[in-house]
Short mmCIF file of C-alpha atoms in Angstrom, two decimals:
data_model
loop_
_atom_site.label_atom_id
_atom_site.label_comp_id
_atom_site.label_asym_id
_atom_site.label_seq_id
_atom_site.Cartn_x
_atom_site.Cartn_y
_atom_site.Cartn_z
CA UNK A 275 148.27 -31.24 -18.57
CA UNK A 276 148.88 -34.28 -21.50
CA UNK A 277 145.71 -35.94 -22.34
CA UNK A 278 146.08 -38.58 -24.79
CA UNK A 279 143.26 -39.75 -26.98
CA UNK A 280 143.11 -43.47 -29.13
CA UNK A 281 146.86 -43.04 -29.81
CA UNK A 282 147.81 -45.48 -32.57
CA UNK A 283 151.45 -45.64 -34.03
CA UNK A 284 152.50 -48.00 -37.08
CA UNK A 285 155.89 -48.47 -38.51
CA UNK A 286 155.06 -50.07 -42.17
CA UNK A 287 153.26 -52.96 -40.83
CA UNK A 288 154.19 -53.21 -37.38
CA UNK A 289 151.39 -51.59 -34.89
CA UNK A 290 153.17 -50.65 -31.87
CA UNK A 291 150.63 -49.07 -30.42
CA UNK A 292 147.19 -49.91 -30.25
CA UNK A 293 145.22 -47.13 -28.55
CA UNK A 294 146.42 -45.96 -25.97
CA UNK A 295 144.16 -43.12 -23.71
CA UNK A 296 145.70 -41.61 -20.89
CA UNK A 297 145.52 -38.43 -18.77
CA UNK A 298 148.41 -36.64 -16.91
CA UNK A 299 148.17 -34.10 -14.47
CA UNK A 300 150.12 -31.15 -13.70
CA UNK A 301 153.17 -32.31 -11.16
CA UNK A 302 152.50 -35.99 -11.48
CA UNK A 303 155.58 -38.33 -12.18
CA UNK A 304 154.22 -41.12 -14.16
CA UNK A 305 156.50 -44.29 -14.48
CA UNK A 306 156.19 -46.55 -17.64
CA UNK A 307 156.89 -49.80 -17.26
CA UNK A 308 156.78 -53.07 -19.55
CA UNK A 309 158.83 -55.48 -21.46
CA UNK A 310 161.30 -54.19 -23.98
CA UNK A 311 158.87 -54.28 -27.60
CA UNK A 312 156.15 -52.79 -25.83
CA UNK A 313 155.81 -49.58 -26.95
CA UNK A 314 156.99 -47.67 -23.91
CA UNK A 315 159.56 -45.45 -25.92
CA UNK A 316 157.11 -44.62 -28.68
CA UNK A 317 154.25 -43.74 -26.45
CA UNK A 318 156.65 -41.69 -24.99
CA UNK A 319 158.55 -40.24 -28.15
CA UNK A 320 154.70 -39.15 -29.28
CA UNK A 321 154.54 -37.24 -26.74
CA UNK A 322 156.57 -34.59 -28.68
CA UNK A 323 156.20 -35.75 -32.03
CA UNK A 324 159.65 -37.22 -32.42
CA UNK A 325 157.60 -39.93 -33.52
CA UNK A 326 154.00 -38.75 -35.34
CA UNK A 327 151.20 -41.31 -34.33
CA UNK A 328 149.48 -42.75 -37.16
CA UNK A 329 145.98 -41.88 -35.59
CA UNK A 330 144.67 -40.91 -32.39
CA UNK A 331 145.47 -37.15 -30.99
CA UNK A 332 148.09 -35.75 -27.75
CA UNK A 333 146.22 -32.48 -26.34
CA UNK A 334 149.18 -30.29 -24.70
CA UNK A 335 147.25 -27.32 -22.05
CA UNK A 336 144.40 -27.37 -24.16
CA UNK A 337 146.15 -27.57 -27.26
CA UNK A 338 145.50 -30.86 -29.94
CA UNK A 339 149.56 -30.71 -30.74
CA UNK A 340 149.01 -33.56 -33.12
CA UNK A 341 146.81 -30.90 -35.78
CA UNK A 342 149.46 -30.79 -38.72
CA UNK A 343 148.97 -26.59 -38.31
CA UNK A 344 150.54 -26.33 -35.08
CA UNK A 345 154.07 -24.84 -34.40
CA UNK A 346 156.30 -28.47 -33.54
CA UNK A 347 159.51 -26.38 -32.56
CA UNK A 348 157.46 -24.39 -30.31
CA UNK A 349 155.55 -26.93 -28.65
CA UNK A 350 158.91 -29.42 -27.97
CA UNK A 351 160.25 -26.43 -26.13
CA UNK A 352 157.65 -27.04 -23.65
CA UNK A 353 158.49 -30.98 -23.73
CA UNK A 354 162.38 -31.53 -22.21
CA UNK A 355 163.95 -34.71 -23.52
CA UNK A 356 166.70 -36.78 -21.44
CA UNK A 357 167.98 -39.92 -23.50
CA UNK A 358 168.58 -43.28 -22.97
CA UNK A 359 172.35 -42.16 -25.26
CA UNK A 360 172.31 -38.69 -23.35
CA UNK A 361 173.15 -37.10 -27.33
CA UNK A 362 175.37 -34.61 -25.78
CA UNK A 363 176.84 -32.61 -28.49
CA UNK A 364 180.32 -33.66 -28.66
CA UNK A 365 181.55 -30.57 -30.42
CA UNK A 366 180.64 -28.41 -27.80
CA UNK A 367 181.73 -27.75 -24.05
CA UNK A 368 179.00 -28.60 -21.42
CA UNK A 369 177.83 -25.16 -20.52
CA UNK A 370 177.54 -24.15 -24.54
CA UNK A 371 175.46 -27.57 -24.63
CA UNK A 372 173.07 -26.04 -21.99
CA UNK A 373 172.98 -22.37 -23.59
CA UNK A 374 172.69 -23.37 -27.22
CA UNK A 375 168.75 -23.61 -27.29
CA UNK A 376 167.95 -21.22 -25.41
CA UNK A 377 169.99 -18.65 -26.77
CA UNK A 378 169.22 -19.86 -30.54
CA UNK A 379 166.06 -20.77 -30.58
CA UNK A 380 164.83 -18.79 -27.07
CA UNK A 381 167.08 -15.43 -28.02
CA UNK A 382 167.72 -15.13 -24.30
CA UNK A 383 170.69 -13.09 -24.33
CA UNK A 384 174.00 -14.99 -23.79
CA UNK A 385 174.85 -13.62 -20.27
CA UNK A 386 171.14 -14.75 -19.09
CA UNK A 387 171.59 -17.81 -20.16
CA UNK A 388 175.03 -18.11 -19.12
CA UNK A 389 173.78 -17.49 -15.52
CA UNK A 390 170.83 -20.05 -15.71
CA UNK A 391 173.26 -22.72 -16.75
CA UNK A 392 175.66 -22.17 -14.14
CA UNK A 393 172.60 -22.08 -11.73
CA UNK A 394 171.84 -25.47 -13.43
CA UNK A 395 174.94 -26.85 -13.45
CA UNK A 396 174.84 -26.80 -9.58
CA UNK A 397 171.68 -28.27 -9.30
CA UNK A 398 173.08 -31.25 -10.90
CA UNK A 399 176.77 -31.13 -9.11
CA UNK A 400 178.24 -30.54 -12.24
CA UNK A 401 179.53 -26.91 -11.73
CA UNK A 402 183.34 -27.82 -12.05
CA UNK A 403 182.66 -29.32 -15.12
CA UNK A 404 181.55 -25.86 -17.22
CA UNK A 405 184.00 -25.51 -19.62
CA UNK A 406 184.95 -29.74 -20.07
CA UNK A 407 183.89 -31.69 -23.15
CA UNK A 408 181.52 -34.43 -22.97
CA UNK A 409 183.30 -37.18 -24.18
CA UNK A 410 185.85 -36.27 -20.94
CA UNK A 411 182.61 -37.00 -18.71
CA UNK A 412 181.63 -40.50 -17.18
CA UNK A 413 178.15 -41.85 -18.44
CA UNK A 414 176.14 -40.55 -15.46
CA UNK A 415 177.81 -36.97 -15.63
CA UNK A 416 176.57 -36.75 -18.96
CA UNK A 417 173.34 -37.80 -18.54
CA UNK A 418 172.84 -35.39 -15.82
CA UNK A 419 174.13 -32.74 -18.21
CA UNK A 420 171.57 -33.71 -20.35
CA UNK A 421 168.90 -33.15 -17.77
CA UNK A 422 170.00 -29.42 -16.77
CA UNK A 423 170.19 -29.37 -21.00
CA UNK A 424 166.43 -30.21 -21.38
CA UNK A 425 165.48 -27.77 -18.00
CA UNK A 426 167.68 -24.72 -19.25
CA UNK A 427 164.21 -24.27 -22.11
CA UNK A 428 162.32 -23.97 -18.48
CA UNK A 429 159.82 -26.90 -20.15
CA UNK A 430 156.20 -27.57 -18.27
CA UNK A 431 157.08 -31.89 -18.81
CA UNK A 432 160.24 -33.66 -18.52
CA UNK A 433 160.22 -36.98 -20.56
CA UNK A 434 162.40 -39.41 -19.72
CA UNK A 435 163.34 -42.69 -22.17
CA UNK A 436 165.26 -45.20 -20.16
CA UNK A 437 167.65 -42.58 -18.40
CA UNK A 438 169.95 -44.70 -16.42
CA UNK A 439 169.81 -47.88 -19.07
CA UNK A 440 173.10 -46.89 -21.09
CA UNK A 441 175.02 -46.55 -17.35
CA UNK A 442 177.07 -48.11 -15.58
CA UNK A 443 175.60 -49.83 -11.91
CA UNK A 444 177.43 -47.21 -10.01
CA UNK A 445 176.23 -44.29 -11.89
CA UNK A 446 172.81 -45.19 -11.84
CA UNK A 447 171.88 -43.68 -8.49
CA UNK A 448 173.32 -40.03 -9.45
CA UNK A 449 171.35 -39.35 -12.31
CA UNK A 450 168.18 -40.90 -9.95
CA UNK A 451 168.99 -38.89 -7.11
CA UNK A 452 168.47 -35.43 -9.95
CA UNK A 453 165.75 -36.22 -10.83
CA UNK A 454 164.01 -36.89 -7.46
CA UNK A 455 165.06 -33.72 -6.82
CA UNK A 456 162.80 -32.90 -9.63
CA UNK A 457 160.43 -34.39 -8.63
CA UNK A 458 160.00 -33.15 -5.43
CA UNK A 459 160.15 -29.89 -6.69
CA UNK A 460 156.81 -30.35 -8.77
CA UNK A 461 157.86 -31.27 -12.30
CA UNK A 462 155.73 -32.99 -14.53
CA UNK A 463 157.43 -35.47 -15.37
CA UNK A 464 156.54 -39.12 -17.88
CA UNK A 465 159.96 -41.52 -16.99
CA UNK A 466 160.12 -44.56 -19.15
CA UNK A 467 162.30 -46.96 -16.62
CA UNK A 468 163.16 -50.49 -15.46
CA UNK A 469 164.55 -48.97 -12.53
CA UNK A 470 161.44 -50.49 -10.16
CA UNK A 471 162.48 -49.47 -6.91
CA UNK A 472 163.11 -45.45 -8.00
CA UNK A 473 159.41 -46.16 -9.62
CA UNK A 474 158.04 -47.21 -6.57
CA UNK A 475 160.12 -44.84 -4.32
CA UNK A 476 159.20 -41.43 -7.02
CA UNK A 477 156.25 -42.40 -9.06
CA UNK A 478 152.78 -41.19 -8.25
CA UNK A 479 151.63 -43.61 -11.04
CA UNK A 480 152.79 -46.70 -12.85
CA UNK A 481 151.53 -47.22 -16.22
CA UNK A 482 152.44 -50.79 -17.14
CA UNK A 483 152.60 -51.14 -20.69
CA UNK A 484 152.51 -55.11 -22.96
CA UNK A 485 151.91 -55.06 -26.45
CA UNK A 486 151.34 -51.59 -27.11
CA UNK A 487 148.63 -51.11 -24.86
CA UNK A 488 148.49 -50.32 -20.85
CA UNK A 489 147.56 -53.26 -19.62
CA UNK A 490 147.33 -51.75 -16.06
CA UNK A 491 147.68 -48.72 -14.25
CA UNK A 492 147.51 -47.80 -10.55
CA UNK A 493 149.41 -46.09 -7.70
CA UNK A 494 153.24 -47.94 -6.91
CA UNK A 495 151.88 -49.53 -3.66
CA UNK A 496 148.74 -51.24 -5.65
CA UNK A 497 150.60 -52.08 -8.97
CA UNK A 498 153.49 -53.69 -7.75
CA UNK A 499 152.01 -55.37 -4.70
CA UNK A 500 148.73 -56.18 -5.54
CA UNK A 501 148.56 -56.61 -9.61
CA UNK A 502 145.24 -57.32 -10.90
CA UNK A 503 146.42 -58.29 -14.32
CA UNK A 504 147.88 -61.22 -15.68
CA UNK A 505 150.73 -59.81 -17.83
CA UNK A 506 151.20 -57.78 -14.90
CA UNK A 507 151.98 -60.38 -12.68
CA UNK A 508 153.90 -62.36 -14.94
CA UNK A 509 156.09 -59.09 -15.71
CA UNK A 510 156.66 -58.36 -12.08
CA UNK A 511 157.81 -61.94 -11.25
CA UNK A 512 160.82 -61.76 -13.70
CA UNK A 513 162.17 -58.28 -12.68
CA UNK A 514 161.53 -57.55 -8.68
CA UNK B 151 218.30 -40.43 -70.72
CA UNK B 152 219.02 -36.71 -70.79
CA UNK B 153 217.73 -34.36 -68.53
CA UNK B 154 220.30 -31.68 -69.97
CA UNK B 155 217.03 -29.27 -71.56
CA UNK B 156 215.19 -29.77 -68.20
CA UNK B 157 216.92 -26.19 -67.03
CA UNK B 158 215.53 -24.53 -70.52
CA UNK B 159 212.47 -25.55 -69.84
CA UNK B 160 212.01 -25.26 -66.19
CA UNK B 161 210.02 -21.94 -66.38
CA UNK B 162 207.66 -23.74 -68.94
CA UNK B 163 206.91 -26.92 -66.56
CA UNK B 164 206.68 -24.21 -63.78
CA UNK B 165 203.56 -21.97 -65.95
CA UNK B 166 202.18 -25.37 -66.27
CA UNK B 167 201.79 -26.20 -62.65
CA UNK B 168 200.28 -22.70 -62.03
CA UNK B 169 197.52 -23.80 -64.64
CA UNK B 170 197.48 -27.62 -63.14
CA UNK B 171 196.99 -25.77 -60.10
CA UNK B 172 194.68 -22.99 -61.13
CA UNK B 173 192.24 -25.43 -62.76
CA UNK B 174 192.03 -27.75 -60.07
CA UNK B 175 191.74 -25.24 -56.70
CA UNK B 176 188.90 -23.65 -58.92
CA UNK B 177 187.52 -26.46 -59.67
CA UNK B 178 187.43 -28.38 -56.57
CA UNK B 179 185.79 -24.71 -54.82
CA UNK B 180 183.26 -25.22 -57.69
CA UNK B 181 182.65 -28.75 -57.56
CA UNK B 182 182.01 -28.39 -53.43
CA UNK B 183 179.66 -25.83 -53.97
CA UNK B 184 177.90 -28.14 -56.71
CA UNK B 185 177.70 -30.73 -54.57
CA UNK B 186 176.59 -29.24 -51.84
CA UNK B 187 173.33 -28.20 -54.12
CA UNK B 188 173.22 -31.89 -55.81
CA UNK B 189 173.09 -33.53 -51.97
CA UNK B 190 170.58 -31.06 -51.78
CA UNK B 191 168.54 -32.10 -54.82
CA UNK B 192 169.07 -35.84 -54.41
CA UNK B 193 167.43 -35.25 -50.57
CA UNK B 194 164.95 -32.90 -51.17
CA UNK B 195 161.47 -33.52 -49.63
CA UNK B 196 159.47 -31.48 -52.90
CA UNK B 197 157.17 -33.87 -53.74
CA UNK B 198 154.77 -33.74 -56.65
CA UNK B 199 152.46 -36.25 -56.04
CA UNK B 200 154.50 -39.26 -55.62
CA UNK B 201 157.59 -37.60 -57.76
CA UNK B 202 160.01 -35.75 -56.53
CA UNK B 203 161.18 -33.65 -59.27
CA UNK B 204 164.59 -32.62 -57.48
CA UNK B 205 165.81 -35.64 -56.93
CA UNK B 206 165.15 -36.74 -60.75
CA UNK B 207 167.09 -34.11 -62.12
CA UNK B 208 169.79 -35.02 -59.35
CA UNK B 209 169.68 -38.54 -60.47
CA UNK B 210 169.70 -38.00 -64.20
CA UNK B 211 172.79 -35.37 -63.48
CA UNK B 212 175.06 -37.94 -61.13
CA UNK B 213 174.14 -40.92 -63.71
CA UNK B 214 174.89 -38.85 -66.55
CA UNK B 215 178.33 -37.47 -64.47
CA UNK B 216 179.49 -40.56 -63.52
CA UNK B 217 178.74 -42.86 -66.54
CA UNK B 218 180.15 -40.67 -69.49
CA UNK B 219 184.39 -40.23 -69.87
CA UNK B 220 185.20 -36.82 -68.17
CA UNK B 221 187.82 -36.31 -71.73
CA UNK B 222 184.25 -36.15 -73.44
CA UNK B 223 182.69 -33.97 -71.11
CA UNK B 224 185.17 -31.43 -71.41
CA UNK B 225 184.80 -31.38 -75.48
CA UNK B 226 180.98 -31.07 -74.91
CA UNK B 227 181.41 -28.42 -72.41
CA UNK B 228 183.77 -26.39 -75.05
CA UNK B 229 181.64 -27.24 -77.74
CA UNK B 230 178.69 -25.34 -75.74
CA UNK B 231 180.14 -22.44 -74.22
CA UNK B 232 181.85 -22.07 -78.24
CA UNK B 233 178.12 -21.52 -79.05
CA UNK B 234 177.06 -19.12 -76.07
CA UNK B 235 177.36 -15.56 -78.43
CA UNK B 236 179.47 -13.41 -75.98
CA UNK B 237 181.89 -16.29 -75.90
CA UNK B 238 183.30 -14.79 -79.19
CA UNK B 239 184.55 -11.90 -77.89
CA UNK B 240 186.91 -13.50 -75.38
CA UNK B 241 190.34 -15.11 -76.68
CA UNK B 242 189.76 -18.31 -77.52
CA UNK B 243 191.97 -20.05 -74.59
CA UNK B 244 189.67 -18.48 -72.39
CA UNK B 245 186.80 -20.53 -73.53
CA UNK B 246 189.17 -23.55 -73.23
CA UNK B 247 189.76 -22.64 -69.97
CA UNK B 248 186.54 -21.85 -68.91
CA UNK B 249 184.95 -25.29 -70.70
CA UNK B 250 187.78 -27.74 -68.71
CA UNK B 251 186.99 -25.95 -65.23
CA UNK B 252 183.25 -26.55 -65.90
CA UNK B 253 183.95 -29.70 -66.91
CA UNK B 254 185.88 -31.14 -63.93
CA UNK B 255 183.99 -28.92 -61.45
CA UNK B 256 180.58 -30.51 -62.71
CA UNK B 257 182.22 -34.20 -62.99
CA UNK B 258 183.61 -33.91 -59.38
CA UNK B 259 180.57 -32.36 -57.75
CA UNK B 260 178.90 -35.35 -57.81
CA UNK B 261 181.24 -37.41 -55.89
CA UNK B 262 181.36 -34.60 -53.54
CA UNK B 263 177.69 -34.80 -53.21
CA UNK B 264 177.97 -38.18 -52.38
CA UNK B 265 180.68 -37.07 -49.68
CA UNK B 266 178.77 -34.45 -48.25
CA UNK B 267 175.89 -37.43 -47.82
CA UNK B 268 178.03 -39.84 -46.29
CA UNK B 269 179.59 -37.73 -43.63
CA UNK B 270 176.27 -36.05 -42.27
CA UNK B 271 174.69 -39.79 -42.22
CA UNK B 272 177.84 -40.50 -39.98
CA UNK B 273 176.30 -38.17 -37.76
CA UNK B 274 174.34 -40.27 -35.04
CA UNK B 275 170.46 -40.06 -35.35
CA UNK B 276 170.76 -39.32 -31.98
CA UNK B 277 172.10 -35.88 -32.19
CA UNK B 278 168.82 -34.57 -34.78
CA UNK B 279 166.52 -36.08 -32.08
CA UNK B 280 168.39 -34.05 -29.49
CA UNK B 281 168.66 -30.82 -30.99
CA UNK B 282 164.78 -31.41 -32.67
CA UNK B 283 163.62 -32.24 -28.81
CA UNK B 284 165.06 -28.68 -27.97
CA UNK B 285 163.31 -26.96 -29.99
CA UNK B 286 165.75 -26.44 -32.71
CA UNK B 287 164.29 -26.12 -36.38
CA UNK B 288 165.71 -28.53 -38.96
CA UNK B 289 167.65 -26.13 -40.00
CA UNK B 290 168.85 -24.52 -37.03
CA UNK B 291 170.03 -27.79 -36.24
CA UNK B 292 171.80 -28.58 -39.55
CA UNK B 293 173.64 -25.45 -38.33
CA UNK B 294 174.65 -25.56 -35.12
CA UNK B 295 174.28 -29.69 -34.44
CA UNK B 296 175.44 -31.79 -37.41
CA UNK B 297 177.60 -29.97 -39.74
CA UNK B 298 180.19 -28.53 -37.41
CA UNK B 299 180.22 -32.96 -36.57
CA UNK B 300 180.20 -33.74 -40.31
CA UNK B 301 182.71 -31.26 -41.53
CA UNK B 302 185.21 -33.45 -39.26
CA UNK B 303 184.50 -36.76 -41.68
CA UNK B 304 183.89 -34.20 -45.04
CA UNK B 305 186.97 -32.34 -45.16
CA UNK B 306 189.60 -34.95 -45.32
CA UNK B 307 187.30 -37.00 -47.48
CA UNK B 308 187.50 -33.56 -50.37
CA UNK B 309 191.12 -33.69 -49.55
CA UNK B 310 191.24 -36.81 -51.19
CA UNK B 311 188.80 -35.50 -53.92
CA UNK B 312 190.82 -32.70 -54.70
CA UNK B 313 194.43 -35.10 -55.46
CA UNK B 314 191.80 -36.61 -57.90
CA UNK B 315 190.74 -33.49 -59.35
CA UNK B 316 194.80 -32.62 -59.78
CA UNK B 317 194.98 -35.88 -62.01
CA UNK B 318 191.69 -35.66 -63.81
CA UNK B 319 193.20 -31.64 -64.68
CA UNK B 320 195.70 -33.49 -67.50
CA UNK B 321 192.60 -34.21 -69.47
CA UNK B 322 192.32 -30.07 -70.30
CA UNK B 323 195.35 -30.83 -72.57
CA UNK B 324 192.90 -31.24 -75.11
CA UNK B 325 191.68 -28.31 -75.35
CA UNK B 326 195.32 -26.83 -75.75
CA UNK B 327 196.11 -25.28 -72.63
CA UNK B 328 199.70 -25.48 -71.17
CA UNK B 329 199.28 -27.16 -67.91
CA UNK B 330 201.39 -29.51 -66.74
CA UNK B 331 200.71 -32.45 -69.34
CA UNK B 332 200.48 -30.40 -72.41
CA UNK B 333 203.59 -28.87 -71.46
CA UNK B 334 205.56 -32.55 -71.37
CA UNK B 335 203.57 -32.45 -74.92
CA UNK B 336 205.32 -29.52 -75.74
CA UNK B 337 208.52 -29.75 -74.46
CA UNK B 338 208.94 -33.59 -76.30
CA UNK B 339 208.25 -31.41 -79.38
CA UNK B 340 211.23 -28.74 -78.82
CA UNK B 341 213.48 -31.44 -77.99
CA UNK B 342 212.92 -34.51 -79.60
CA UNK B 343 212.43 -36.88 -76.55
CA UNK B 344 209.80 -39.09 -75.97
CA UNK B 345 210.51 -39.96 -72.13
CA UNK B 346 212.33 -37.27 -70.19
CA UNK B 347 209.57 -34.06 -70.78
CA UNK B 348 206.75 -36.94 -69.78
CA UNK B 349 208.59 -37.81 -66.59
CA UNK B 350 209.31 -34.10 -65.37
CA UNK B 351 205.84 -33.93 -65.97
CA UNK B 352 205.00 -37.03 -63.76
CA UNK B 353 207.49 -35.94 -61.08
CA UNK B 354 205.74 -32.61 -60.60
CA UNK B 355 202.30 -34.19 -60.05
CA UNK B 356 204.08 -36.10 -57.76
CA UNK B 357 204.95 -34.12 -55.58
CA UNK B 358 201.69 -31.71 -56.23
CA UNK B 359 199.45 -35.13 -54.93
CA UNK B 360 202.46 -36.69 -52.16
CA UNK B 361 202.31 -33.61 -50.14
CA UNK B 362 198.45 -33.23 -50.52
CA UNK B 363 198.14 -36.40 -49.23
CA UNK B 364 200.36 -35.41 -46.62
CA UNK B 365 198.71 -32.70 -45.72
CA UNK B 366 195.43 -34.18 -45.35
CA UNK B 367 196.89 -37.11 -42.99
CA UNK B 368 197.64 -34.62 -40.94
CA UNK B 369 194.64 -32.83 -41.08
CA UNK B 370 192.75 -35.55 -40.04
CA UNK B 371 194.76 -36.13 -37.40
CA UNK B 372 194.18 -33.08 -36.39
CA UNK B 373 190.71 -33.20 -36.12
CA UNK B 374 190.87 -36.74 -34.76
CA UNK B 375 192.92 -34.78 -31.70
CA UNK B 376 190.18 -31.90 -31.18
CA UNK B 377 187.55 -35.31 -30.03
CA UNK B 378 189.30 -36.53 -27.33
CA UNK B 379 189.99 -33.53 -25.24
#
């Protein structure tokens, strides 16, 4: 589904990533781990070119999305986003944040897409919540908005960048439990995280990443209880 | 002091507010619309090379706005359209009229450039990424995303532009037309005193820029309201 060739990133002079090759399949829910400065966000902000890698090329079904010729608005709507901030639109309730793309940039027509977001809503427990405005909403009803947001543009991936980080202890486990339900449903899906237990519990893969580089890489069972690497171990023994 | 003429000439000062006022809405509709183009200039991606050509000729414009006395752009600008040949056929207050507009329109566009800047960087980077991650174009997401959030921060902000653009109006006095300062000018002449025409005069900008201000406060509270719902 995402193969990823040599990716490099720079910022000036900093090289946050340092080739990084990687292949994920269709309805796989890859889990990045790592220490905060290791490149886990851009690796996964690459993906659809919210950052553009200095060198090394992202091929999306078959398609090298990294070739300056290609369509970026079209390929992103394939891509779904969820935030570590959630970036709710503020000036607009929650069921116009879930229609605006795909009624701009889609041109579903508005009573199509006002049935797929109620449909969405509901998925997420949210349905009450239709016509409120985000800033009335608690951290994790937002950021579960922002999931049926990014799954309204019916995208192949779901990329996630530290979803429950900005929230609360309490509100942790809502947003979690939606996307399980993703999960379970087949989504592809790349989840940036420190949450180790949902990474064990959902993840078909760990990727742990030091340095800009993965370091290791391996089913939950083998990475977290049987790490080959160094780094790895180290990592492990300051957050389980 | 005697205020005893200040019935006589009451329907003088009161022509000269409709031309404070006529110069400065114009104006400040002008100057917005300017701005909106210099922001546009001074952030345009157009390279050349390793120029950018539109953001030269914004920079040479705001330096050249900002660092010259807005009394002497207003001659200049009177001076030029003078010279434009179907400016002969209309009366000659018309070109006066015409050069002061231009004049404070220009000058003020390019602090409501730097407006228009300020409150779409107050816009969190956050909300691009979002609406860029669904698919939106730049554009689109100008649109739909961050203007209806800037708007909020740029309208009050031109409020404040516009009581400036009421005060910087006087300066058309040189060119001889009978808004509100010339018409103190005038009045001192009919009447022979110094003070009392200059302090109607004062008064009635006053109150022109006090309930502005007013206006704007509220405004912005206003807008402050429609966040929290």
């Amino acid at each position: 589904m995402i193969r990823i060739n040599g990716l490099h990133k720079y910022f000036g002079d900093n090289h946050v990533l340092r080739g990084i090759t990687n292949h994920i399949q269709k309805g796989e829910v890859v889990v990045v781990i790592g220490p905060s400065g290791s490149g886990k966000s851009t690796f996964l902000r690459c993906m659809n070119l919210l950052e553009v890698p200095t060198a090394g090329e992202i091929i999306l079904e078959g398609q090298n999305i990294t070739d300056p010729n290609v369509d970026i608005n079209k390929i992103r709507t394939k891509l779904g986003m969820v935030f570590q901030q959630f970036n709710l639109f503020p000036h607009k309730t929650v069921v116009e944040n879930i229609m605006v793309s795909p009624i701009m940039v889609k041109k579903i027509p508005k009573d199509e897409a006002y049935k797929k977001a109620l449909s969405l809503l509901n998925m997420v427990g949210l349905a009450e919540k239709e016509n409120a405005y985000p800033s009335s909403l608690s951290g994790g009803q937002q950021q579960r908005i922002a999931i049926a947001r990014a799954l309204a543009m019916e995208p192949d991936v779901m990329l996630f960048d530290e979803p429950t980080s900005a929230l609360d202890p309490e509100m942790v486990g809502e947003v979690l439990g939606v996307m399980k339900q993703l999960a379970v449903e087949g989504m592809t899906m790349v989840i940036v995280s420190h949450e180790m237990g949902f990474a064990r519990e959902v993840g078909d893969r760990i990727l742990f990443m030091d340095e800009g580089q993965i370091v290791e890489e391996g089913p939950p069972d083998q990475l977290f209880n049987q790490p080959q690497n160094a780094r790895t171990r180290d990592f492990l023994s300051k957050v389980l | 002091m005697d205020f005893e003429f200040a019935g006589t000439y009451l329907p003088m000062f009161f022509s000269g507010i409709k031309l404070t006022l006529l110069i400065s809405i114009i104006s400040i509709v002008l100057g917005t619309i300017v701005g909106v183009v210099v922001y546009l200039f001074k952030t345009s991606q157009l390279a050349v090379g390793k120029i950018f050509p539109l953001r030269m000729v914004a920079f040479a414009f705001i330096e050249t706005m900002r660092g010259t006395p807005v009394l002497l752009q207003i001659l200049v600008a009177y001076v030029l359209i003078g010279m434009h040949p179907n400016s002969s056929s209309l009366p000659s207050n018309m070109v006066a009229l015409i050069a002061s507009i231009a004049a404070i329109s220009l000058n003020s566009s390019v602090y409501i450039a730097e407006i228009v800047r300020a409150g779409i960087q107050s816009v969190p980077r956050g909300q691009m990424e979002a609406a860029r991650s669904l698919g939106m174009t730049h554009f689109l997401a100008m649109r739909e995303i961050i203007m209806p959030q800037a708007i909020k921060n740029i309208l009050p902000a031109i409020g404040n532009e516009f009581v400036a653009v009421i005060k910087g109006s006087s300066m058309a006095y040189v060119l001889g037309i009978a808004e509100l300062t010339f018409t103190a000018k005038v009045v001192q002449g009919a009447t022979y005193k110094g003070l009392e025409p200059l302090l109607i005069s004062a008064l009635f900008y006053l109150v022109l820029t006090f309930s502005l201000g007013r206006l704007i406060g509220w405004a912005e509270r206003r807008m402050k309201a429609s966040d929290s719902h």
